[in-house]
Structure formats: structure tokens, C-alpha cells
Amino acid sequence: PEDFKKFTVQKQGSGGDFPSNFLFPVFPLCVLRGSMVKKIGIRRRRIHMSIFIVMFGGVCTAMANLCMRRSIDAGGSSRGFLMLQLPLSAVVAVLLNPVRMDNYTWNGTVAVLGLIGGVIIGAVLWALGKSLQRGPSGLTFAVFNSASVVPAIVMFVVFGAAFGHGYHWWNAIGSALVIVGLFCAVKHSRKHGVQISWMAFVATLFCLNVLFMSFLSWQALMLKGGIPYSALIPFHLNPNEAEWFMPMIFVAASIIHAIIYWKKTSKWPKPAEWVYAFLAGGLLGIGTYCLIESVQNAGTLEHAMIFPAYSVTIIAVCNIWGKLLYKEKIHWIAIGLAIVGIVIGVIKPMIAT
């Protein structure tokens, strides 16, 4: 009700407010207020809201992955699926950003940054497809998701705590456990011969994923006020003019994968691909929105665990639907290690503050 519009959670270390009503109608777990907050002894300004929101985004993205699996099971292809999915994600991005905010202000710099991000994510999806074609899928996804711990280190080394990107020993321990958990997930998988071409593509995939996540963090710095001068932040953007950033990411990615699809085939995708791709497009749009909002609104102590939390949530949910629908084995130890790593990275700074 009306309380949603009034309640805000102050970001740790930034002095700004995190708007609570932007996602609460579909994410009630974030409603930590009143007596509930008093019971856990944490003031509202210390609640790490971004972690909860990015985990919800991870759930949506994992369900989008399920739609892709269903589409392929129905005789579709990953190329056709992406060609249909990404444009709908662009539509969802428009609805969640300029339409929802009733703010259609156009900023050319924001649009160009979005297009650059879209080219990167388009390249990420291309490299992921090539890696899966040439090598073991389990190890490919482990390498892909292990990239999530690197952006925090990159941002800490390049910018540091003065820009809201701190990194501490508990983050390092948590990140290490996440990586161990991710690679344990493929320990019992059947061994495959690893080709040199697979190693080249998976290394490219890792670097591109790090680049995309670091790019999101860098763009978020441009929206913040009160940070020190840096030649690496050439300009500052008005947050009220940044609504077209996410839609332009999907526009660029859609164009890239439409070109890839029509270059390989001249037939339209099957009806089942349309259904699953449209469902996945909505889910991916919501998941990406949660990810970008979490990065832009994260406090100093949250940044290091935003991307690992996103990746671990995706892996955990994918394991669950794999078990329920495909009778696949759940690697509980691997998931447990990764979750413990997230908990250490998040709870320790909450206690310390």
C-alpha cells in the first residue's frame, strides 16, 4: 500500500536512498521494516537490499534458462531462441525503465553506453554458444560463472574504497569458496576430451564476462555524486536521464543475434521456440533489471558480492529444476560451498558495521 511509496532504505556508505517500491510488489522478501528489523537488530540503513534483489534477478534468469532448455527439447536451436528472446527482453526493459518511471528523457551518452554493453553481452552469448559446442558444458558454465568474483577485484584495484568499491579479507574468502563450489559442481561429471579451440573460446568467454560485469560497475559510478575526481570517469550522468541504458543493451544484442541467426539459416523458428523464447524474454528482462539496479544502488560493502550472489542463485535454481524435471543429480556440496561463500561475504560486513 501507501507505505511502499514512503519507505526507503539508506545505502551503506553512499548517503543516498535506495527506492524500496521499485520492485516490492513482486518481491515481498525485501520488505524488512518495523518490528522485523528490530528483531534482527539491524537498522534500516544497514540492510543489504541489493543482495536480495540481485538474487531475485538470479531466480528469473535461471527460469529463463529453463525456457531455453525446453525450447531445445522441442527441437529448437539456441540461435533461434536468442534471436526471439532478446527483442522481447528489450521491450520489457523499456516497460521497466522509461515507461514505469514515466521518464522518456533521451541522453545520447547513455544510449551509446548501452549499445556498447549490448555488443559485449552479445559477444558473451556468442562465445558461450561456441564453448558449449566444443567442450564439456559443466566445466564451461563453471568457468563462465567463476568470472563473477573478478569484477569486484578489478574495481577495487582501479578505483578503491573511495569510490565505493571496498574489498576485504572476508570478501576474498567468500569469493574463494564460490569458485571452489562452482568447480566442484563438475567434479563427478563425465570426462570429455578438451580441444584447444574450446580452451580458446572459454578463455574468451571468461574475459568477456568479466568485461561486461566491470562495465556495469563502471557505468554505475557515472551516476553517483560526491565521488573523487578520476580521469577514468570522463563524465558524470544524471540518474534521471539514464532510463534508456538497459533497453539499448538489449537492442544491440538483438541486432547481433538476428544477424547471426539469419546468416546461418533462412527458416523462421518453430512455434514452440516462439512460446518459450517469449517467456524467457520477459524473465531475462526482469533478471537483468534487478542486476543493473543492484549494481547501481549497492553500498560499499555489497559490491564485492553482487555478481557472485547472482551467479550462485542461477546455479542453485538451475540445479533444482534439473532435479525436478530431468532427474539430474544436485551437487549439494558444491552449492553449499558457494552459498557459504556468499553468506561470509555478506553477513560479515553486516556484523562489522
mmCIF file of C-alpha atoms in Angstrom, residues 15-279:
data_model
loop_
_atom_site.group_PDB
_atom_site.id
_atom_site.type_symbol
_atom_site.label_atom_id
_atom_site.label_comp_id
_atom_site.label_asym_id
_atom_site.label_seq_id
_atom_site.Cartn_x
_atom_site.Cartn_y
_atom_site.Cartn_z
ATOM 1 C CA GLY A 15 24.475 8.699 1.740
ATOM 2 C CA GLY A 16 21.736 8.074 -0.829
ATOM 3 C CA ASP A 17 18.403 6.341 -0.679
ATOM 4 C CA PHE A 18 17.528 3.022 -2.242
ATOM 5 C CA PRO A 19 13.953 3.164 -3.563
ATOM 6 C CA SER A 20 12.102 0.281 -1.995
ATOM 7 C CA ASN A 21 8.980 0.478 -4.111
ATOM 8 C CA PHE A 22 10.679 -0.225 -7.431
ATOM 9 C CA LEU A 23 10.315 -3.999 -7.128
ATOM 10 C CA PHE A 24 8.474 -4.751 -3.892
ATOM 11 C CA PRO A 25 5.095 -5.643 -5.452
ATOM 12 C CA VAL A 26 6.767 -8.764 -6.921
ATOM 13 C CA PHE A 27 9.452 -9.237 -4.281
ATOM 14 C CA PRO A 28 7.944 -9.205 -0.769
ATOM 15 C CA LEU A 29 11.112 -10.679 0.786
ATOM 16 C CA CYS A 30 12.612 -7.213 0.599
ATOM 17 C CA VAL A 31 10.047 -5.751 2.982
ATOM 18 C CA LEU A 32 12.291 -5.694 6.030
ATOM 19 C CA ARG A 33 10.918 -2.958 8.243
ATOM 20 C CA GLY A 34 9.305 -2.156 11.580
ATOM 21 C CA SER A 35 9.376 -4.908 14.187
ATOM 22 C CA MET A 36 11.034 -7.353 11.795
ATOM 23 C CA VAL A 37 14.067 -5.103 11.534
ATOM 24 C CA LYS A 38 14.162 -4.644 15.312
ATOM 25 C CA LYS A 39 14.089 -8.409 15.863
ATOM 26 C CA ILE A 40 17.275 -8.955 13.871
ATOM 27 C CA GLY A 41 18.902 -5.912 15.434
ATOM 28 C CA ILE A 42 19.858 -4.194 12.197
ATOM 29 C CA ARG A 43 18.981 -0.611 11.435
ATOM 30 C CA ARG A 44 17.255 0.004 8.118
ATOM 31 C CA ARG A 45 20.237 1.778 6.645
ATOM 32 C CA ARG A 46 22.316 -1.374 7.152
ATOM 33 C CA ILE A 47 20.039 -3.774 5.353
ATOM 34 C CA HIS A 48 21.779 -5.174 2.316
ATOM 35 C CA MET A 49 18.848 -4.848 -0.015
ATOM 36 C CA SER A 50 20.873 -5.160 -3.217
ATOM 37 C CA ILE A 51 21.826 -8.762 -2.404
ATOM 38 C CA PHE A 52 18.181 -9.796 -2.033
ATOM 39 C CA ILE A 53 17.189 -8.057 -5.242
ATOM 40 C CA VAL A 54 20.026 -9.496 -7.321
ATOM 41 C CA MET A 55 19.179 -12.973 -6.018
ATOM 42 C CA PHE A 56 15.601 -12.500 -7.194
ATOM 43 C CA GLY A 57 17.071 -11.494 -10.542
ATOM 44 C CA GLY A 58 19.108 -14.706 -10.494
ATOM 45 C CA VAL A 59 15.918 -16.735 -9.988
ATOM 46 C CA CYS A 60 14.321 -15.056 -13.020
ATOM 47 C CA THR A 61 17.407 -15.659 -15.164
ATOM 48 C CA ALA A 62 17.544 -19.317 -14.093
ATOM 49 C CA MET A 63 13.918 -19.769 -15.145
ATOM 50 C CA ALA A 64 14.786 -18.141 -18.484
ATOM 51 C CA ASN A 65 17.471 -20.834 -18.825
ATOM 52 C CA LEU A 66 14.781 -23.456 -18.216
ATOM 53 C CA CYS A 67 12.754 -21.991 -21.077
ATOM 54 C CA MET A 68 15.798 -22.306 -23.317
ATOM 55 C CA ARG A 69 16.231 -25.944 -22.291
ATOM 56 C CA ARG A 70 12.556 -26.633 -23.023
ATOM 57 C CA SER A 71 12.840 -24.916 -26.387
ATOM 58 C CA ILE A 72 15.815 -27.066 -27.391
ATOM 59 C CA ASP A 73 13.982 -30.187 -26.151
ATOM 60 C CA ALA A 74 11.134 -29.239 -28.502
ATOM 61 C CA GLY A 75 13.505 -29.320 -31.468
ATOM 62 C CA GLY A 76 14.586 -25.696 -31.483
ATOM 63 C CA SER A 77 18.059 -24.179 -31.643
ATOM 64 C CA SER A 78 19.913 -21.825 -29.336
ATOM 65 C CA ARG A 79 20.425 -19.362 -32.202
ATOM 66 C CA GLY A 80 16.712 -19.137 -32.959
ATOM 67 C CA PHE A 81 15.873 -18.909 -29.270
ATOM 68 C CA LEU A 82 18.223 -15.962 -28.676
ATOM 69 C CA MET A 83 17.063 -14.221 -31.835
ATOM 70 C CA LEU A 84 13.486 -14.241 -30.472
ATOM 71 C CA GLN A 85 14.247 -13.798 -26.775
ATOM 72 C CA LEU A 86 16.426 -10.686 -26.850
ATOM 73 C CA PRO A 87 13.973 -8.344 -28.648
ATOM 74 C CA LEU A 88 11.274 -9.162 -26.094
ATOM 75 C CA SER A 89 13.777 -8.507 -23.309
ATOM 76 C CA ALA A 90 14.317 -5.098 -24.920
ATOM 77 C CA VAL A 91 10.544 -4.458 -24.755
ATOM 78 C CA VAL A 92 10.486 -5.476 -21.078
ATOM 79 C CA ALA A 93 13.453 -3.172 -20.433
ATOM 80 C CA VAL A 94 11.503 -0.267 -21.934
ATOM 81 C CA LEU A 95 8.478 -1.072 -19.761
ATOM 82 C CA LEU A 96 10.556 -1.366 -16.575
ATOM 83 C CA ASN A 97 12.600 1.767 -17.145
ATOM 84 C CA PRO A 98 11.212 4.752 -19.118
ATOM 85 C CA VAL A 99 7.563 3.615 -19.105
ATOM 86 C CA ARG A 100 7.433 2.631 -15.423
ATOM 87 C CA MET A 101 9.245 5.804 -14.388
ATOM 88 C CA ASP A 102 7.254 7.926 -16.863
ATOM 89 C CA ASN A 103 10.580 9.406 -17.883
ATOM 90 C CA TYR A 104 11.469 9.334 -21.573
ATOM 91 C CA THR A 105 14.376 11.767 -21.422
ATOM 92 C CA TRP A 106 16.934 10.824 -24.055
ATOM 93 C CA ASN A 107 20.645 11.109 -23.350
ATOM 94 C CA GLY A 108 22.966 10.257 -26.243
ATOM 95 C CA THR A 109 25.850 9.291 -23.964
ATOM 96 C CA VAL A 110 23.652 6.881 -22.003
ATOM 97 C CA ALA A 111 22.395 5.347 -25.256
ATOM 98 C CA VAL A 112 25.925 4.841 -26.583
ATOM 99 C CA LEU A 113 26.998 3.234 -23.298
ATOM 100 C CA GLY A 114 24.001 0.914 -23.530
ATOM 101 C CA LEU A 115 24.893 -0.047 -27.088
ATOM 102 C CA ILE A 116 28.467 -0.806 -26.020
ATOM 103 C CA GLY A 117 27.148 -3.001 -23.212
ATOM 104 C CA GLY A 118 24.873 -4.745 -25.695
ATOM 105 C CA VAL A 119 27.771 -5.510 -28.015
ATOM 106 C CA ILE A 120 29.674 -7.013 -25.080
ATOM 107 C CA ILE A 121 26.780 -9.178 -23.893
ATOM 108 C CA GLY A 122 26.108 -10.221 -27.482
ATOM 109 C CA ALA A 123 29.728 -11.357 -27.720
ATOM 110 C CA VAL A 124 29.370 -13.162 -24.365
ATOM 111 C CA LEU A 125 26.403 -15.183 -25.638
ATOM 112 C CA TRP A 126 28.226 -15.940 -28.889
ATOM 113 C CA ALA A 127 31.328 -17.185 -27.032
ATOM 114 C CA LEU A 128 29.150 -19.223 -24.674
ATOM 115 C CA GLY A 129 27.496 -20.983 -27.608
ATOM 116 C CA LYS A 130 30.849 -21.725 -29.259
ATOM 117 C CA SER A 131 32.284 -23.068 -25.985
ATOM 118 C CA LEU A 132 29.311 -25.375 -25.425
ATOM 119 C CA GLN A 133 29.688 -26.733 -28.957
ATOM 120 C CA ARG A 134 33.338 -27.657 -28.437
ATOM 121 C CA GLY A 135 33.710 -28.788 -24.852
ATOM 122 C CA PRO A 136 32.114 -30.050 -21.614
ATOM 123 C CA SER A 137 29.104 -27.961 -20.656
ATOM 124 C CA GLY A 138 29.635 -28.349 -16.905
ATOM 125 C CA LEU A 139 33.172 -27.018 -16.981
ATOM 126 C CA THR A 140 32.155 -24.296 -19.435
ATOM 127 C CA PHE A 141 29.487 -22.974 -17.067
ATOM 128 C CA ALA A 142 31.849 -23.264 -14.089
ATOM 129 C CA VAL A 143 34.426 -21.081 -15.843
ATOM 130 C CA PHE A 144 31.697 -18.722 -17.048
ATOM 131 C CA ASN A 145 30.243 -18.190 -13.568
ATOM 132 C CA SER A 146 33.588 -18.051 -11.776
ATOM 133 C CA ALA A 147 34.171 -14.773 -13.638
ATOM 134 C CA SER A 148 31.631 -13.208 -11.263
ATOM 135 C CA VAL A 149 34.218 -12.826 -8.473
ATOM 136 C CA VAL A 150 36.693 -10.865 -10.612
ATOM 137 C CA PRO A 151 34.882 -7.526 -11.239
ATOM 138 C CA ALA A 152 34.946 -6.625 -7.538
ATOM 139 C CA ILE A 153 38.719 -7.090 -7.517
ATOM 140 C CA VAL A 154 39.100 -5.089 -10.737
ATOM 141 C CA MET A 155 37.021 -2.195 -9.384
ATOM 142 C CA PHE A 156 38.875 -2.242 -6.058
ATOM 143 C CA VAL A 157 42.278 -2.158 -7.752
ATOM 144 C CA VAL A 158 41.305 0.532 -10.269
ATOM 145 C CA PHE A 159 39.116 2.765 -8.082
ATOM 146 C CA GLY A 160 39.247 1.625 -4.459
ATOM 147 C CA ALA A 161 37.056 2.213 -1.424
ATOM 148 C CA ALA A 162 36.902 5.975 -2.041
ATOM 149 C CA PHE A 163 34.640 5.208 -4.991
ATOM 150 C CA GLY A 164 32.510 2.712 -3.059
ATOM 151 C CA HIS A 165 34.406 -0.415 -4.089
ATOM 152 C CA GLY A 166 35.997 -1.827 -0.972
ATOM 153 C CA TYR A 167 37.440 -5.322 -0.747
ATOM 154 C CA HIS A 168 38.310 -7.143 2.481
ATOM 155 C CA TRP A 169 39.581 -10.483 3.646
ATOM 156 C CA TRP A 170 36.063 -11.860 4.150
ATOM 157 C CA ASN A 171 35.250 -10.996 0.524
ATOM 158 C CA ALA A 172 38.337 -12.929 -0.595
ATOM 159 C CA ILE A 173 37.364 -15.965 1.495
ATOM 160 C CA GLY A 174 33.781 -15.805 0.260
ATOM 161 C CA SER A 175 34.899 -15.493 -3.365
ATOM 162 C CA ALA A 176 37.294 -18.428 -2.990
ATOM 163 C CA LEU A 177 34.501 -20.627 -1.632
ATOM 164 C CA VAL A 178 32.257 -19.576 -4.521
ATOM 165 C CA ILE A 179 34.898 -20.632 -7.067
ATOM 166 C CA VAL A 180 35.531 -23.952 -5.277
ATOM 167 C CA GLY A 181 31.793 -24.626 -5.193
ATOM 168 C CA LEU A 182 31.379 -23.815 -8.885
ATOM 169 C CA PHE A 183 34.139 -26.187 -9.947
ATOM 170 C CA CYS A 184 33.036 -28.920 -7.544
ATOM 171 C CA ALA A 185 29.767 -28.954 -9.476
ATOM 172 C CA VAL A 186 31.576 -30.635 -12.378
ATOM 173 C CA LYS A 187 33.720 -32.988 -10.304
ATOM 174 C CA HIS A 188 31.525 -36.010 -10.920
ATOM 175 C CA SER A 189 30.653 -35.135 -14.493
ATOM 176 C CA ARG A 190 31.778 -37.451 -17.238
ATOM 177 C CA LYS A 191 35.201 -36.584 -18.582
ATOM 178 C CA HIS A 192 35.486 -35.187 -22.093
ATOM 179 C CA GLY A 193 38.419 -34.606 -24.323
ATOM 180 C CA VAL A 194 39.236 -30.916 -24.186
ATOM 181 C CA GLN A 195 40.061 -29.298 -27.505
ATOM 182 C CA ILE A 196 42.418 -26.395 -27.981
ATOM 183 C CA SER A 197 39.617 -24.487 -29.689
ATOM 184 C CA TRP A 198 37.415 -24.973 -26.611
ATOM 185 C CA MET A 199 40.144 -23.577 -24.364
ATOM 186 C CA ALA A 200 40.437 -20.521 -26.603
ATOM 187 C CA PHE A 201 36.685 -19.887 -26.632
ATOM 188 C CA VAL A 202 36.196 -20.485 -22.912
ATOM 189 C CA ALA A 203 39.078 -18.121 -22.089
ATOM 190 C CA THR A 204 37.434 -15.535 -24.336
ATOM 191 C CA LEU A 205 34.117 -16.197 -22.608
ATOM 192 C CA PHE A 206 35.675 -15.662 -19.178
ATOM 193 C CA CYS A 207 37.292 -12.355 -20.190
ATOM 194 C CA LEU A 208 34.137 -11.060 -21.883
ATOM 195 C CA ASN A 209 32.009 -11.877 -18.841
ATOM 196 C CA VAL A 210 34.460 -10.050 -16.569
ATOM 197 C CA LEU A 211 34.441 -7.127 -19.002
ATOM 198 C CA PHE A 212 30.628 -6.909 -19.048
ATOM 199 C CA MET A 213 30.257 -7.016 -15.263
ATOM 200 C CA SER A 214 33.065 -4.484 -14.783
ATOM 201 C CA PHE A 215 31.438 -2.293 -17.430
ATOM 202 C CA LEU A 216 28.168 -2.266 -15.454
ATOM 203 C CA SER A 217 30.040 -1.266 -12.295
ATOM 204 C CA TRP A 218 31.935 1.469 -14.162
ATOM 205 C CA GLN A 219 28.718 2.854 -15.659
ATOM 206 C CA ALA A 220 27.138 2.900 -12.189
ATOM 207 C CA LEU A 221 29.968 5.149 -10.955
ATOM 208 C CA MET A 222 28.979 7.728 -13.571
ATOM 209 C CA LEU A 223 25.584 8.034 -11.898
ATOM 210 C CA LYS A 224 26.956 8.698 -8.416
ATOM 211 C CA GLY A 225 27.589 12.095 -6.948
ATOM 212 C CA GLY A 226 30.123 13.054 -4.314
ATOM 213 C CA ILE A 227 32.917 10.785 -5.511
ATOM 214 C CA PRO A 228 36.539 11.913 -6.046
ATOM 215 C CA TYR A 229 37.812 13.020 -9.412
ATOM 216 C CA SER A 230 39.220 10.329 -11.687
ATOM 217 C CA ALA A 231 40.388 10.512 -15.276
ATOM 218 C CA LEU A 232 38.832 7.047 -15.702
ATOM 219 C CA ILE A 233 35.382 8.565 -15.165
ATOM 220 C CA PRO A 234 35.347 11.086 -18.029
ATOM 221 C CA PHE A 235 31.848 12.355 -17.326
ATOM 222 C CA HIS A 236 29.007 12.117 -14.838
ATOM 223 C CA LEU A 237 25.464 11.255 -15.845
ATOM 224 C CA ASN A 238 22.197 12.491 -14.438
ATOM 225 C CA PRO A 239 20.390 9.433 -12.989
ATOM 226 C CA ASN A 240 17.121 10.909 -14.275
ATOM 227 C CA GLU A 241 18.443 10.601 -17.824
ATOM 228 C CA ALA A 242 19.666 7.006 -17.585
ATOM 229 C CA GLU A 243 16.414 5.144 -18.256
ATOM 230 C CA TRP A 244 17.433 4.068 -21.765
ATOM 231 C CA PHE A 245 20.669 2.340 -20.709
ATOM 232 C CA MET A 246 19.205 -1.138 -20.230
ATOM 233 C CA PRO A 247 16.890 -1.048 -23.292
ATOM 234 C CA MET A 248 19.826 -0.124 -25.533
ATOM 235 C CA ILE A 249 21.816 -3.091 -24.204
ATOM 236 C CA PHE A 250 19.141 -5.460 -25.479
ATOM 237 C CA VAL A 251 18.697 -3.547 -28.733
ATOM 238 C CA ALA A 252 22.374 -4.042 -29.620
ATOM 239 C CA ALA A 253 22.376 -7.697 -28.502
ATOM 240 C CA SER A 254 19.189 -8.344 -30.522
ATOM 241 C CA ILE A 255 20.728 -6.948 -33.693
ATOM 242 C CA ILE A 256 23.876 -9.043 -33.270
ATOM 243 C CA HIS A 257 21.999 -12.305 -32.763
ATOM 244 C CA ALA A 258 19.490 -11.581 -35.522
ATOM 245 C CA ILE A 259 22.431 -11.229 -37.902
ATOM 246 C CA ILE A 260 23.974 -14.470 -36.582
ATOM 247 C CA TYR A 261 20.693 -16.366 -36.987
ATOM 248 C CA TRP A 262 19.772 -15.211 -40.490
ATOM 249 C CA LYS A 263 23.333 -15.706 -41.656
ATOM 250 C CA LYS A 264 23.073 -19.399 -40.760
ATOM 251 C CA THR A 265 19.506 -20.176 -41.804
ATOM 252 C CA SER A 266 16.614 -18.847 -43.853
ATOM 253 C CA LYS A 267 13.763 -20.530 -41.932
ATOM 254 C CA TRP A 268 11.718 -18.994 -39.155
ATOM 255 C CA PRO A 269 11.904 -20.726 -35.747
ATOM 256 C CA LYS A 270 9.324 -23.334 -34.802
ATOM 257 C CA PRO A 271 6.123 -22.333 -32.911
ATOM 258 C CA ALA A 272 7.384 -23.907 -29.683
ATOM 259 C CA GLU A 273 10.523 -21.747 -29.869
ATOM 260 C CA TRP A 274 8.362 -18.621 -30.065
ATOM 261 C CA VAL A 275 6.432 -19.566 -26.917
ATOM 262 C CA TYR A 276 9.464 -20.429 -24.801
ATOM 263 C CA ALA A 277 11.530 -17.525 -26.147
ATOM 264 C CA PHE A 278 8.800 -15.023 -25.299
ATOM 265 C CA LEU A 279 8.531 -16.369 -21.742
#
